[in-house]
Coordinates of N, CA and C in Angstrom, one line a residue:
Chain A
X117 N 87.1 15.2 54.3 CA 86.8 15.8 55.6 C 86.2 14.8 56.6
X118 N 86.8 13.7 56.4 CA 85.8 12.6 57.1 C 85.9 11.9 58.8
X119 N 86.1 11.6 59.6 CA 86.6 11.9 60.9 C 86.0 11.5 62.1
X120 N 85.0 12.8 61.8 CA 83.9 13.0 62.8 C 82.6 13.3 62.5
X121 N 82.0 12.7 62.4 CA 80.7 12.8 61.8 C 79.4 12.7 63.1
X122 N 79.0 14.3 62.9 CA 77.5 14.6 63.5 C 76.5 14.3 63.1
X123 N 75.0 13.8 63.6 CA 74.0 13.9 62.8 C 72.9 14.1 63.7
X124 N 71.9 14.6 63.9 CA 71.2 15.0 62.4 C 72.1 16.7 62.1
X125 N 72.0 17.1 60.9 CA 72.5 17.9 60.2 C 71.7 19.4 61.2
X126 N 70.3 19.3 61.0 CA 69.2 20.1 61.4 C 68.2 19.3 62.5
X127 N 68.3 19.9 63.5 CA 67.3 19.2 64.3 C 66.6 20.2 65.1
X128 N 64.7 20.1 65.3 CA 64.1 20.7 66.0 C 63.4 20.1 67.8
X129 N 63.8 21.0 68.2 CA 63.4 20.6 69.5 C 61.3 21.6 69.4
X130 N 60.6 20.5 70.3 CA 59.7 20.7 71.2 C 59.9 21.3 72.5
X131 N 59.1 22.3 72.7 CA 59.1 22.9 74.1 C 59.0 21.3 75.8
X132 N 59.9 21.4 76.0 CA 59.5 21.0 77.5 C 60.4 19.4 76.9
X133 N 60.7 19.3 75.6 CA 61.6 18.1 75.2 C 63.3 17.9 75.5
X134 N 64.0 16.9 75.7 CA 65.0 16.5 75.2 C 65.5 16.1 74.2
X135 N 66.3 16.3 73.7 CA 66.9 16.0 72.0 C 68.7 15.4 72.6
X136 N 69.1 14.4 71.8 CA 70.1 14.1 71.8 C 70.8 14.2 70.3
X137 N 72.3 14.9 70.6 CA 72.8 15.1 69.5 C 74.4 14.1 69.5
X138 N 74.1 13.5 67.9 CA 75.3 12.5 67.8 C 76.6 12.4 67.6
X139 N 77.5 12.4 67.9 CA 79.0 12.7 67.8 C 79.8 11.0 67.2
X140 N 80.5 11.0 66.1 CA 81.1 9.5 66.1 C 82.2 9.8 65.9
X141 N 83.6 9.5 66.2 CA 85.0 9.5 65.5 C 85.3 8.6 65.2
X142 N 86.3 8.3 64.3 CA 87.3 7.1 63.8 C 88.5 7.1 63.5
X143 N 88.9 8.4 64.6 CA 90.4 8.6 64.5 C 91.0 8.8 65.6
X144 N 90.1 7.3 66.4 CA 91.1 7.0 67.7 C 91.6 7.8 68.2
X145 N 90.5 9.0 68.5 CA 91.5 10.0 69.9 C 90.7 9.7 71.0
X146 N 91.4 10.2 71.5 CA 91.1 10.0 73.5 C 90.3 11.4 73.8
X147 N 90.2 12.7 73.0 CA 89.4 13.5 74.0 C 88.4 13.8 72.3
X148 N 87.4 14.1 73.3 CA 86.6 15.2 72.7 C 85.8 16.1 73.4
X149 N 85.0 16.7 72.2 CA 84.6 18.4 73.1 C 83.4 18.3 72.3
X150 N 81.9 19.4 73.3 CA 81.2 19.7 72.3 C 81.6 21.2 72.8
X151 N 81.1 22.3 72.0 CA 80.9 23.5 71.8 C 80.0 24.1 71.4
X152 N 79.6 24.8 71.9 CA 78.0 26.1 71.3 C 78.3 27.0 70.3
X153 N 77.7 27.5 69.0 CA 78.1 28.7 68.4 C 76.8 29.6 68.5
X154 N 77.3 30.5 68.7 CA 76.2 31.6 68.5 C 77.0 32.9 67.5
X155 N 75.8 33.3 67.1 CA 76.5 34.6 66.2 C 76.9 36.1 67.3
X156 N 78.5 35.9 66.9 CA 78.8 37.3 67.5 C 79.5 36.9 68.6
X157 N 79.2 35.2 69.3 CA 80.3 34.8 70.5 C 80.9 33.8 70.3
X158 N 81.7 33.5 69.1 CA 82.4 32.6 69.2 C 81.9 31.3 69.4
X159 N 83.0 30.4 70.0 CA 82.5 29.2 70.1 C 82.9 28.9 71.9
X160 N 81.9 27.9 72.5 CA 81.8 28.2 74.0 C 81.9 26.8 74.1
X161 N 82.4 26.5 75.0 CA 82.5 24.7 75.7 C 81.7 24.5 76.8
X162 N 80.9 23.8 76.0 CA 79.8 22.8 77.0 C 80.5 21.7 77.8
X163 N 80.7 21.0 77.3 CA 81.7 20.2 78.0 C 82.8 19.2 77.0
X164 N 83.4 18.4 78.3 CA 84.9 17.9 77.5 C 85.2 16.3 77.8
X165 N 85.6 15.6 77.1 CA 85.8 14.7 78.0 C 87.4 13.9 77.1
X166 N 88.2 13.5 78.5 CA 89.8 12.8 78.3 C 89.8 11.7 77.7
X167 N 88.8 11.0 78.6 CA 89.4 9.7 78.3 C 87.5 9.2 78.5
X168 N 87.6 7.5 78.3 CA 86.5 7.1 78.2 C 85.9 6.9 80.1
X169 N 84.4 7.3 79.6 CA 84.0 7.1 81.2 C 84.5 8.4 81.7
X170 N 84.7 9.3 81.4 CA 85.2 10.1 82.1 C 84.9 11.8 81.3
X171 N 84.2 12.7 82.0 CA 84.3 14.0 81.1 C 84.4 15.1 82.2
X172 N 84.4 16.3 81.8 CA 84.4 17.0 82.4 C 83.7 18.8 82.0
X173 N 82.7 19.5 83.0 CA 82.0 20.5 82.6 C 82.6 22.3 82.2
X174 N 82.2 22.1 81.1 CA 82.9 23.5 80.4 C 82.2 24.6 81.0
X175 N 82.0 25.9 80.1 CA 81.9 26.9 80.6 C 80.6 27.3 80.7
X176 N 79.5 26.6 79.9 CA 78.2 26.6 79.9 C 77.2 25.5 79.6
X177 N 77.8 24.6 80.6 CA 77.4 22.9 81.1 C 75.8 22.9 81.4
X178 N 75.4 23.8 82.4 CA 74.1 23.8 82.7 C 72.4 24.0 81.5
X179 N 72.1 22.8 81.7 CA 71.1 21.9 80.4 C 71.7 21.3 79.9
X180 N 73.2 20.7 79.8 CA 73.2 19.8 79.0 C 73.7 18.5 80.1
X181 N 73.7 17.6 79.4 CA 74.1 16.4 79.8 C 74.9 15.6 78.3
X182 N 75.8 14.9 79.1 CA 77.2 14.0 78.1 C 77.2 12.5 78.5
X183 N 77.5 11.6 78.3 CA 78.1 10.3 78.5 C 79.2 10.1 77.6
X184 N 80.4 9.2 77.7 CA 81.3 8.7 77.1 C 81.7 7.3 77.2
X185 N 80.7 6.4 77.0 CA 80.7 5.5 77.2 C 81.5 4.2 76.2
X186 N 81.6 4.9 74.8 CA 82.4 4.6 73.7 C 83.8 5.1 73.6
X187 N 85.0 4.8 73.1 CA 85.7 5.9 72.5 C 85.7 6.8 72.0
X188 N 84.8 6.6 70.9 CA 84.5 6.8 69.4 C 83.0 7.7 69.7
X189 N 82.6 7.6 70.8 CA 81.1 8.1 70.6 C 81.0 9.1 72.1
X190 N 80.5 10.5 71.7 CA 80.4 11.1 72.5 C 79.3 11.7 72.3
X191 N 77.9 11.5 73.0 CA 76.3 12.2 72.7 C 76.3 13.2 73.6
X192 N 75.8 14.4 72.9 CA 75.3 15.8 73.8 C 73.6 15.7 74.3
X193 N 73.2 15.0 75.2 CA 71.9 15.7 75.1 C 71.4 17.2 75.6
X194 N 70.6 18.1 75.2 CA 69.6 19.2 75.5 C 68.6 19.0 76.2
X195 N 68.6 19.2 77.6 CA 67.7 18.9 78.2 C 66.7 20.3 77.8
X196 N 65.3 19.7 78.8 CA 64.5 20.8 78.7 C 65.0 22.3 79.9
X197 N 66.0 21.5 80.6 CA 66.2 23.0 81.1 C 67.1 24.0 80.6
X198 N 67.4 23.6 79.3 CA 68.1 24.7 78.5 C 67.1 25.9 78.0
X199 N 67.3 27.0 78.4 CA 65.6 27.4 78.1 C 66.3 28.4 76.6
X200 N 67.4 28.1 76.5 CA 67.8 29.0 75.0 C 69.0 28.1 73.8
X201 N 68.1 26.9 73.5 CA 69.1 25.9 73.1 C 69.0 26.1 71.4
X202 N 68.1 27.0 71.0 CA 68.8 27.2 69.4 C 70.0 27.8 69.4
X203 N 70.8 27.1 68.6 CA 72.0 27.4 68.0 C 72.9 25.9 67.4
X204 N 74.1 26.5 66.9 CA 74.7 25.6 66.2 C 76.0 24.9 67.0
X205 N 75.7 23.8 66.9 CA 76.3 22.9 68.3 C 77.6 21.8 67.1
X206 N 78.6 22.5 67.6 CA 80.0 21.9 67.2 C 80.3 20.2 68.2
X207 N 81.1 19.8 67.5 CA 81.5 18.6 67.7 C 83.4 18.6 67.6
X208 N 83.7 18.0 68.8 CA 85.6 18.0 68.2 C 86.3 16.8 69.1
X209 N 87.3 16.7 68.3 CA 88.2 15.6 69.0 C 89.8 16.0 68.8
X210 N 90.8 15.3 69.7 CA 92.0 15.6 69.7 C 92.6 13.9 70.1
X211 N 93.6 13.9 69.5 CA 94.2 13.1 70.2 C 94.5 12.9 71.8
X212 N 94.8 14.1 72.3 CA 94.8 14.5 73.6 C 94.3 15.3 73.9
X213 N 94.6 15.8 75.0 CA 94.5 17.4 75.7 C 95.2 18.0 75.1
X214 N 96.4 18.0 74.3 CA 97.4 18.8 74.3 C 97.3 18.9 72.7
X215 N 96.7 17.9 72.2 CA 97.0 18.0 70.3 C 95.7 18.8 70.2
X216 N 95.8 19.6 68.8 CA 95.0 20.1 68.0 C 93.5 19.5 67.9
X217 N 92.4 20.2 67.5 CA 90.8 20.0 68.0 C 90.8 19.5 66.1
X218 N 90.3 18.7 66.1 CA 89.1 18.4 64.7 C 87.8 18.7 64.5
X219 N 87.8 19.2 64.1 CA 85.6 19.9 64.2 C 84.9 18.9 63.1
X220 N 83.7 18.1 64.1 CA 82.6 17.6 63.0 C 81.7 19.2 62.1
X221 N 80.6 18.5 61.6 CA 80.6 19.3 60.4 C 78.8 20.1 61.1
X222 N 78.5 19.6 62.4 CA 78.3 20.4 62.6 C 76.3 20.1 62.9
X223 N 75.9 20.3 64.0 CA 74.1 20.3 64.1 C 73.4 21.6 63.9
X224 N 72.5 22.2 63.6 CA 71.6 23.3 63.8 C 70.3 22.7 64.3
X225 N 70.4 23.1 65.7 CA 69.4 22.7 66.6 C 68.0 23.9 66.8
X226 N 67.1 24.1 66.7 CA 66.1 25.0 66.8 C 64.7 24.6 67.6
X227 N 64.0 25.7 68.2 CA 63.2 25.5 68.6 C 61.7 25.5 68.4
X228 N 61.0 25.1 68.3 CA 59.7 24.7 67.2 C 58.3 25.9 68.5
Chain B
X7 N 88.5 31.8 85.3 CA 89.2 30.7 84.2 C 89.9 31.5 83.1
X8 N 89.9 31.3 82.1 CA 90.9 32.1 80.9 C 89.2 32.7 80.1
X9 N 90.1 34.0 79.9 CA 89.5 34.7 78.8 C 90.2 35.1 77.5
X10 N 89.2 35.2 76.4 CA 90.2 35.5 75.3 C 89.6 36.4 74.8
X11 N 89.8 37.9 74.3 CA 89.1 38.3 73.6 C 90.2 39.0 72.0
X12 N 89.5 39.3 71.1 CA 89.7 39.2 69.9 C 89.5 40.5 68.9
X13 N 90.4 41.3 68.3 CA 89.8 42.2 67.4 C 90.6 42.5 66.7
X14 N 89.7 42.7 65.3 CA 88.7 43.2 64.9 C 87.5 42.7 65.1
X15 N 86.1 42.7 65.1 CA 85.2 41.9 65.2 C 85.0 41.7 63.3
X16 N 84.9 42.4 62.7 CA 85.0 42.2 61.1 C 86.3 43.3 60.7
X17 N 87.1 42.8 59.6 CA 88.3 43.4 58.8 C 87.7 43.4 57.2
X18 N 87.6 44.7 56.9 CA 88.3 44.1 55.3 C 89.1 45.0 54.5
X19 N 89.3 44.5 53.5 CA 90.9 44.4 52.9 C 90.5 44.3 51.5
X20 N 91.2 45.1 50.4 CA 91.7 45.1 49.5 C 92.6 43.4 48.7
X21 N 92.1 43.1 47.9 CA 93.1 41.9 47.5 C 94.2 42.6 47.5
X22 N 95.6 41.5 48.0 CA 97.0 42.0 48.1 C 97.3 42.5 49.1
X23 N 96.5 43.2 50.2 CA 96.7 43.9 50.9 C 96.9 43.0 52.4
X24 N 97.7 43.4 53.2 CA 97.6 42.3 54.8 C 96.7 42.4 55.7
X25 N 96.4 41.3 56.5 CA 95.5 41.6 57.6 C 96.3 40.7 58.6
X26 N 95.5 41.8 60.0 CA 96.1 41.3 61.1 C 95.0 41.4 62.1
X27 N 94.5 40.5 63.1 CA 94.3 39.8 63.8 C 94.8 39.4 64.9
X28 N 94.4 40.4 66.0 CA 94.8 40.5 67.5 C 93.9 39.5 68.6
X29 N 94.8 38.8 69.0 CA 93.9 38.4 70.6 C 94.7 38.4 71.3
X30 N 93.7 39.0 73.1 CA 94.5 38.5 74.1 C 94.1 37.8 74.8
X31 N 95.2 37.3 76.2 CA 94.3 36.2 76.8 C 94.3 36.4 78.2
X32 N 93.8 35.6 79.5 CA 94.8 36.2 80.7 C 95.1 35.3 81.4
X33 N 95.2 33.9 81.5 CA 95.3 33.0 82.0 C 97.4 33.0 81.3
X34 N 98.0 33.2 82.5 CA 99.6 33.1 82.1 C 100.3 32.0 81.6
X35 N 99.3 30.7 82.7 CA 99.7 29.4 82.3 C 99.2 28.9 81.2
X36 N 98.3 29.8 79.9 CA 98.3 29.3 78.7 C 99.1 28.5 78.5
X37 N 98.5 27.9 77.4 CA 100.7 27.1 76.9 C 100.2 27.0 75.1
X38 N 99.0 27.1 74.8 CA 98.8 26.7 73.1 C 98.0 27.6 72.4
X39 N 98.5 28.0 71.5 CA 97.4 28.9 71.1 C 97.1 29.2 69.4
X40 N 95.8 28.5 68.9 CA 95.5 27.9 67.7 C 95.0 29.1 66.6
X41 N 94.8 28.9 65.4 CA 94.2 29.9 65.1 C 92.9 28.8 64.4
X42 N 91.6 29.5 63.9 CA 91.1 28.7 63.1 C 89.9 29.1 62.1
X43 N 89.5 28.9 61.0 CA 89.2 29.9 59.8 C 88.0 28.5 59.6
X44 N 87.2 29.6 59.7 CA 85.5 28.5 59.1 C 84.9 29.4 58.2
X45 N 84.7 29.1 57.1 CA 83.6 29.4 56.0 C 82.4 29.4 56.1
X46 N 81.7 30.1 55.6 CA 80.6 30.1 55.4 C 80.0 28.7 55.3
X47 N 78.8 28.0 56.6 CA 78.6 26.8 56.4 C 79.3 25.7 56.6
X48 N 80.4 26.3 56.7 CA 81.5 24.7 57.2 C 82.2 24.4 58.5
X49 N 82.9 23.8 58.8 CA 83.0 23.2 59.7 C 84.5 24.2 60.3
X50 N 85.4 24.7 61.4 CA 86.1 25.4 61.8 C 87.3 24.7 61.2
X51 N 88.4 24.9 60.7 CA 89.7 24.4 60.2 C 91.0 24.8 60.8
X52 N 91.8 24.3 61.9 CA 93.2 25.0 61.8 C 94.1 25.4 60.8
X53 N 94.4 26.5 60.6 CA 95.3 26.9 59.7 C 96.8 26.9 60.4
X54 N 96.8 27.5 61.7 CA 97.8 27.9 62.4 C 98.2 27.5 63.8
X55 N 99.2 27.2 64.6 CA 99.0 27.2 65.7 C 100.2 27.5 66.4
X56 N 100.9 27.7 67.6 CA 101.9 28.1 68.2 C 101.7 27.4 69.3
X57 N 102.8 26.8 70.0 CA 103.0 26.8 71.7 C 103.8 27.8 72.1
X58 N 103.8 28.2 73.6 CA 104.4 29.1 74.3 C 105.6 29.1 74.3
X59 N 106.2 28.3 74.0 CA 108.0 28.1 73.8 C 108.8 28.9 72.5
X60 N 107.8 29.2 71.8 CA 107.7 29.9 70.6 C 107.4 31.2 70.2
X61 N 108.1 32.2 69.3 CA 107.8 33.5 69.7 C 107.1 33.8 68.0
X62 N 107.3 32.9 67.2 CA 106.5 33.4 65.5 C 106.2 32.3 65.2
X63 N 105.5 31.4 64.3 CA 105.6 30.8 63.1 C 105.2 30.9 62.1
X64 N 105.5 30.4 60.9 CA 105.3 31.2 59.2 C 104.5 29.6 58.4
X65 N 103.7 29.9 57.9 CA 103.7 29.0 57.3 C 102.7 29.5 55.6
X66 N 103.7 30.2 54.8 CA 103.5 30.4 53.3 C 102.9 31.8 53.9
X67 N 101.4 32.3 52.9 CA 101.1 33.3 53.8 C 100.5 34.1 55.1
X68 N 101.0 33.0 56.2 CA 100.3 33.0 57.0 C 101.4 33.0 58.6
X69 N 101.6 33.7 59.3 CA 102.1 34.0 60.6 C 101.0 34.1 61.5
X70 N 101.6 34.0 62.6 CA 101.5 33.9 64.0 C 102.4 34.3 65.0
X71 N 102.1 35.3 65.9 CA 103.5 36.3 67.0 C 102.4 35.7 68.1
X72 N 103.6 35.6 69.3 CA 103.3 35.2 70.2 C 103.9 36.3 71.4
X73 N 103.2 36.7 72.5 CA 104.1 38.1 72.7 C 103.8 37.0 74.9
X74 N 104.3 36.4 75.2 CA 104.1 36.0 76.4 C 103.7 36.9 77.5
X75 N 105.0 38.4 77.6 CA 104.9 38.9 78.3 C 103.5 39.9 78.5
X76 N 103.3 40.0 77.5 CA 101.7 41.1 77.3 C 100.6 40.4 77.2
X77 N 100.7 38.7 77.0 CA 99.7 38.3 76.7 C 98.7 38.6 75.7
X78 N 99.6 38.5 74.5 CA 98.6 38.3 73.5 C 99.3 38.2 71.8
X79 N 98.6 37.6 71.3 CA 99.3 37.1 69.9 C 98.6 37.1 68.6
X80 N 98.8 37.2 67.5 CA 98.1 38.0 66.4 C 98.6 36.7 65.1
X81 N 97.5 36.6 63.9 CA 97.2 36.0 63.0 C 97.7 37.3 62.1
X82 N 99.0 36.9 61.1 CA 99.1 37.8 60.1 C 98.7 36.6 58.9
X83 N 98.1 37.8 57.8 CA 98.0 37.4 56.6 C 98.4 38.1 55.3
X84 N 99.1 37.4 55.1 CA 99.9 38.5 54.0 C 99.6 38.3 52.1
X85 N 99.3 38.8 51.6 CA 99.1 39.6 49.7 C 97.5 38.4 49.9
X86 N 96.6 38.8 50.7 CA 95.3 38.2 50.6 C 94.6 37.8 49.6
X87 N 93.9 36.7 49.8 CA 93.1 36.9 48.4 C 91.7 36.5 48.6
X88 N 90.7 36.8 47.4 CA 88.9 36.4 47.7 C 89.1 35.4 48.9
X89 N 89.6 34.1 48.6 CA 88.9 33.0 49.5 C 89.8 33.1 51.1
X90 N 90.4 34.0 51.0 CA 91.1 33.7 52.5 C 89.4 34.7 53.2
X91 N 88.7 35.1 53.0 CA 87.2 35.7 52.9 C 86.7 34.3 54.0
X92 N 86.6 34.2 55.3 CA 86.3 34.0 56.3 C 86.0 34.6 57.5
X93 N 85.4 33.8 58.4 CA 85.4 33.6 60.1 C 86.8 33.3 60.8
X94 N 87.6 34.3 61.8 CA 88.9 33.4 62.2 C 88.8 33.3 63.4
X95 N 88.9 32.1 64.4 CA 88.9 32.8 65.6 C 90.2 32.0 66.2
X96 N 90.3 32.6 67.4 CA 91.8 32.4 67.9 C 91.7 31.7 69.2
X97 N 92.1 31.0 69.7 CA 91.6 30.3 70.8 C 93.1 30.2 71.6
X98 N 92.6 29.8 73.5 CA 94.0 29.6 74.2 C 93.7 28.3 74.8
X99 N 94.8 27.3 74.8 CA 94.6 26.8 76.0 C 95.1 26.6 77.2
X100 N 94.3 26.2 78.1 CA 94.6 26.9 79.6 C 95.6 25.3 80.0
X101 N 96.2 26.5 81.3 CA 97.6 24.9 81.7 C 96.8 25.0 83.7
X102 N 97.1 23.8 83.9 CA 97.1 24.1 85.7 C 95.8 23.5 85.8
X103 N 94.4 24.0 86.7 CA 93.7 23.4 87.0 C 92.2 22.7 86.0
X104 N 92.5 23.9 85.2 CA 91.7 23.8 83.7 C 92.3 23.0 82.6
X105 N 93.6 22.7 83.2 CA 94.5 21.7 81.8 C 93.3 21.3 80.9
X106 N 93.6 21.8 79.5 CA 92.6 20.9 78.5 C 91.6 22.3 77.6
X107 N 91.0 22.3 78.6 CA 89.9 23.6 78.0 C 90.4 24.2 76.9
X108 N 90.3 24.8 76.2 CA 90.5 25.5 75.2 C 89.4 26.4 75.1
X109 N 89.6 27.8 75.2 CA 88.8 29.0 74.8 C 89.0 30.2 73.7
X110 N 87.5 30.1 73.6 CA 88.0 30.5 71.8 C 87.5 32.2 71.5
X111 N 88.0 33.5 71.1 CA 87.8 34.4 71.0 C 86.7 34.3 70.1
X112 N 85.7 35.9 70.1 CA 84.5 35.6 69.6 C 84.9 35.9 68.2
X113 N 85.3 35.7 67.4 CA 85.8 35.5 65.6 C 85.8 36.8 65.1
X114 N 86.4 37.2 64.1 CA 86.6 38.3 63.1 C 86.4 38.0 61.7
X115 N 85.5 38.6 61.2 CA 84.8 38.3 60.2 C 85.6 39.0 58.9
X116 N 86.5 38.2 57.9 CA 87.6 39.1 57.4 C 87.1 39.1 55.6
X117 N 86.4 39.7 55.0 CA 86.4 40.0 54.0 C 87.7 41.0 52.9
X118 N 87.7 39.9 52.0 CA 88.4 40.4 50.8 C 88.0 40.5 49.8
X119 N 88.0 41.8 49.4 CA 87.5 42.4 48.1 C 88.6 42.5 46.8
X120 N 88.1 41.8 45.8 CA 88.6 41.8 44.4 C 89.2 42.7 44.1

């Protein structure tokens, strides 16, 4: 299953903190995604990005912040103005826009 | 933007027995539309997928109908068993000014009983 690899596995946030969450691939695609899960709504897009240097805001962008400054490396941070940021934060990549998503294995972010 | 929504919200089933798996969408210029089954703890997996040019695909026990005009397309699973016992969710992706996005219906939780 090896690919895409998130870490930390489990991470807790502090009130009024930022947390960055880590995304790596090695299968040379050009897009990736992160996504929110919550229980009962699926999975939601935070944001996306094509190509390097370059992303774009999904459907519930606001508190987070992205860079793509690698190919290979795409970081989510949680700012503190996420005021409901427990949950389980997906990771994905595609060759393109147009090919099929790969899911990393996956953060459980919580709040302390 | 595109919406997708999904149902059953949970199915279950008899071993041997089929399930099916509805979503629709509303964005016309969809063009892809994936299925994907996550386990308990793991990470989401494509099993299935279709583009719009396409009206079924089969693959062993597992289909996919794609209905254009109505907007909306269904995950069959046919002579089930314990481990097909997942999360599935069904996602679209959007064409035109959203090119890329992919949106994913809220999952159906499909248990199979022995």
């Amino acid at each position: 299953d090896g690919g895409i690899t998130q870490s930390p596995k489990y991470l807790f946030r502090k009130e009024g903190q930022n947390v960055t969450l880590s995304c790596e691939q090695n299968l040379n695609h050009d897009a990736m995604y992160w996504y929110r899960q919550d229980p009962g709504q699926g999975l939601r897009l935070i944001y996306y990005s094509q190509i390097v240097n370059d992303f774009q805001k999904g459907d519930i962008a606001e508190g987070y912040s992205v860079s793509r400054e690698k190919k290979e490396s795409f970081p989510l941070t949680v700012t503190s103005a996420q005021k409901n940021p427990t949950a389980f934060y997906l990771c994905a990549s595609s060759q393109d826009l147009r090919e099929k998503l790969f899911f990393g294995s996956g953060t459980q972010l919580s709040v302390l | 933007g595109e919406n997708v929504e999904q149902h059953p919200s949970t199915l279950s089933v008899q071993e041997g027995d089929s399930a099916v798996i509805k979503c629709t969408y509303s964005d016309s210029a969809s063009n892809y539309f994936p299925w994907y089954k996550q386990e308990l703890g793991k990470r989401p997996q494509l099993i299935i997928d279709i583009r719009s040019n396409v009206g079924e695909k089969k693959d062993q026990r597992i289909a996919v109908t794609l209905n254009k005009t109505a907007k909306h397309f269904s995950l069959h699973i046919t002579e089930t068993q314990p481990e097909d016992s997942a999360v599935y969710f069904c996602a679209a992706r959007a064409g035109g000014t959203s090119y890329g996005k992919l949106t994913f219906g809220q999952g159906t939780i499909l248990t199979v009983h022995p």
